[in-house]
Coordinates of C-alpha atoms in Angstrom, one line a residue:
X1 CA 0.0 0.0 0.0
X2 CA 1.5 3.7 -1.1
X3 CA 2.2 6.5 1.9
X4 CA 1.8 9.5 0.6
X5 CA 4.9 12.0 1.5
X6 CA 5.2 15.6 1.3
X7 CA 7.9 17.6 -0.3
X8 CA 9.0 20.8 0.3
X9 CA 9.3 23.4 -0.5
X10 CA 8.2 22.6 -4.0
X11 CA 4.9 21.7 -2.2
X12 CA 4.0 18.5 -4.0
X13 CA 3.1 14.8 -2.3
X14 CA 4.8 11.8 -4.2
X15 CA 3.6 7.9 -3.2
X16 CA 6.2 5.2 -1.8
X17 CA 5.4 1.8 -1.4
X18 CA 5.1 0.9 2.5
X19 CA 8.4 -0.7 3.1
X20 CA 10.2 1.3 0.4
X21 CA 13.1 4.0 0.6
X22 CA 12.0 7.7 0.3
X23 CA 15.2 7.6 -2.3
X24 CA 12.8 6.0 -4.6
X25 CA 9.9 8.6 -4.6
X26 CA 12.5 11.4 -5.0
X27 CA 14.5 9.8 -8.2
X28 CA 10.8 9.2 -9.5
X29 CA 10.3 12.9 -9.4
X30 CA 13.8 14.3 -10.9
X31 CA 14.5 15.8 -7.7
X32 CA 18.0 16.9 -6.8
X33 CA 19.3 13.8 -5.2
X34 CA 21.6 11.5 -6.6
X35 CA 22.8 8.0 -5.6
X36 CA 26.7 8.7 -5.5
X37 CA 27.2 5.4 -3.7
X38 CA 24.5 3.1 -5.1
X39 CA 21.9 3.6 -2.2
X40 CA 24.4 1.7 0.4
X41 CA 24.2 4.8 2.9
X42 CA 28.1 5.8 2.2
X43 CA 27.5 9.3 0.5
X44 CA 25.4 12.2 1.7
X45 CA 24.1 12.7 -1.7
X46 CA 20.5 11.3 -1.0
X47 CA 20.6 13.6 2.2
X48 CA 17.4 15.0 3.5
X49 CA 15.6 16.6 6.5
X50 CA 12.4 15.0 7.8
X51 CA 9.9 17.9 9.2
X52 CA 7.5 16.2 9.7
X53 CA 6.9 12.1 11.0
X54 CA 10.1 10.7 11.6
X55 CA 8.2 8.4 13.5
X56 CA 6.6 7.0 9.9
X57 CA 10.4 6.0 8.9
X58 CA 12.1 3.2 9.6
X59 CA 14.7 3.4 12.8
X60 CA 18.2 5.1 11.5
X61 CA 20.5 2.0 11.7
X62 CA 24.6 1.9 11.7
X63 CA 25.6 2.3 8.3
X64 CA 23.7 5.2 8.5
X65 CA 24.8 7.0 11.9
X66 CA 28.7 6.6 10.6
X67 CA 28.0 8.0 7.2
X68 CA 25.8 11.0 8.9
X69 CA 28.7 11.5 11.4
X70 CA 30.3 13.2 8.4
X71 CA 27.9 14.8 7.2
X72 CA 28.9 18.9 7.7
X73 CA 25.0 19.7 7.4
X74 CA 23.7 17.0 9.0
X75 CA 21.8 17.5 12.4
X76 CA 19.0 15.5 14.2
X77 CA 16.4 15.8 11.7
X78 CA 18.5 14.5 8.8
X79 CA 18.3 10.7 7.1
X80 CA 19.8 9.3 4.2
X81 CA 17.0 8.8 1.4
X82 CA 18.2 5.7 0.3
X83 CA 18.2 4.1 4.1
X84 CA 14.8 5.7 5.4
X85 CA 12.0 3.1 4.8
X86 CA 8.6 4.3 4.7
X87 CA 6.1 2.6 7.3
X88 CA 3.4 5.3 7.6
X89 CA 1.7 8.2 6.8
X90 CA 2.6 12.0 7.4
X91 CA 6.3 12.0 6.4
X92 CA 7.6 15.7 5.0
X93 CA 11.1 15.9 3.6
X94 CA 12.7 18.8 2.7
X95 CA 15.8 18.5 -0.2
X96 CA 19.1 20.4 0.9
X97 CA 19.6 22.9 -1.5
X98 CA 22.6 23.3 -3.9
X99 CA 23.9 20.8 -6.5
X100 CA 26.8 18.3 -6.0
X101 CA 30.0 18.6 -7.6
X102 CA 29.6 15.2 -9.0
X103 CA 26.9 16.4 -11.4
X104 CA 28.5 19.1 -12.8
X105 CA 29.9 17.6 -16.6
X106 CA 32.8 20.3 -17.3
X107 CA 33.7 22.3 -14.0
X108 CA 36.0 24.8 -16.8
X109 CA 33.2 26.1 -17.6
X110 CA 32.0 27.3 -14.3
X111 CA 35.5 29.8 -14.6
X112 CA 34.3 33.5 -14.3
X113 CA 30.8 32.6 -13.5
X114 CA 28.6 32.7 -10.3
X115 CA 27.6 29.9 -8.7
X116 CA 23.8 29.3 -9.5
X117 CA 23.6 27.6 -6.5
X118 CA 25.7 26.1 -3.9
X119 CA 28.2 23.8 -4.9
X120 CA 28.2 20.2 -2.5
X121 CA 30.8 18.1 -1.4
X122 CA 28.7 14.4 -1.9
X123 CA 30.9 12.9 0.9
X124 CA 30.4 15.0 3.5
X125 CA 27.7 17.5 2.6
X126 CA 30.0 20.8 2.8
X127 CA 29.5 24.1 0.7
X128 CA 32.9 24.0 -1.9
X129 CA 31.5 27.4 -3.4
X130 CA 28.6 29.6 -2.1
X131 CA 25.8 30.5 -4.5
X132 CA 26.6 33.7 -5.9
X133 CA 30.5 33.6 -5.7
X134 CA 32.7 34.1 -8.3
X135 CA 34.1 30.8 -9.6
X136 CA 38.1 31.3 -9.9
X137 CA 40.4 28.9 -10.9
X138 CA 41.9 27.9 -7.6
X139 CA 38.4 27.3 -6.9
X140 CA 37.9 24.6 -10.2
X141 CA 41.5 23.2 -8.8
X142 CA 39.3 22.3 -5.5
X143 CA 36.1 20.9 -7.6
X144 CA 38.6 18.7 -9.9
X145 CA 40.9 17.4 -6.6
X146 CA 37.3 16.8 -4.6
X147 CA 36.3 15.2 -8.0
X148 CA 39.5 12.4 -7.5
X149 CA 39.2 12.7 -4.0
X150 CA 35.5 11.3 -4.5
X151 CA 35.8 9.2 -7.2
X152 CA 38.9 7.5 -5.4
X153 CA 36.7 6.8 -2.4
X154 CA 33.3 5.4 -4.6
X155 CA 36.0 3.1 -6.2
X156 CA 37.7 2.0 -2.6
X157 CA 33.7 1.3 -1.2
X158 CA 32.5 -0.7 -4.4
X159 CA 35.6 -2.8 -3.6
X160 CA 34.8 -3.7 -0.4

């Protein structure tokens, strides 16, 4: 049977399965989450906040509470999308705003721009560049390096 869960701030309700991950619902809707890690609760790029009815999710488990430790944005209304388990009604998640760094195609040609939005880290959550700031390029030499840095430590967790 669906649950019906509330997004905001875009305002709109999307059904999950009872049982399934709220990750689902969003990638269903083209939200602004990603799966960096496959949905095994390593990245924070499926982080949200729950407003409302963290009761109607499943209990946070391990994985999750190490990979939230990490998290610079997390605090104690956040949960991994791809972890959290819908079990009832009344759930409201709100999407972090800002864009990781792993979905930008060709960070060159953010030179001499402003940010549209802010720029994520999708290990830990962090702010690399501010909306509005000035792209420079020390600041692409920081997007490419977190780019490795990231890609290094996807390919050292699908190993294990």
């Amino acid at each position: 049977m669906a649950k019906k869960v509330k997004l905001d701030p875009i305002n709109q309700e999307i059904d999950i399965q009872t049982n399934d991950n709220l990750l689902s619902g969003l990638l269903a809707k083209d939200l602004n989450v990603w799966k960096e890690c496959g949905g095994r609760g390593m990245c924070s790029t499926c982080h949200v906040f729950i407003t409302e009815g963290m009761d109607s999710l499943s209990p946070v488990n391990r994985r999750e509470i190490r990979t939230m430790e990490v998290i610079t944005t997390a605090n104690k209304c956040s949960r991994l999308a791809c972890q959290a388990r819908v079990i009832g009604e009344g759930v409201v998640v709100e999407i972090p705003s800002g864009m990781y760094v792993s979905e930008i195609e060709n960070i060159e040609d953010l030179i001499g721009s402003r940010a549209k939005e802010n720029i994520l880290h999708p290990i830990n959550g962090s702010i690399l560049v501010e909306e509005g700031k000035l792209v420079t390029r020390s600041m692409i030499t920081q997007l490419k390096d977190t780019q490795i840095e990231v890609s290094e430590y996807m390919a050292k967790i699908q190993d294990a």
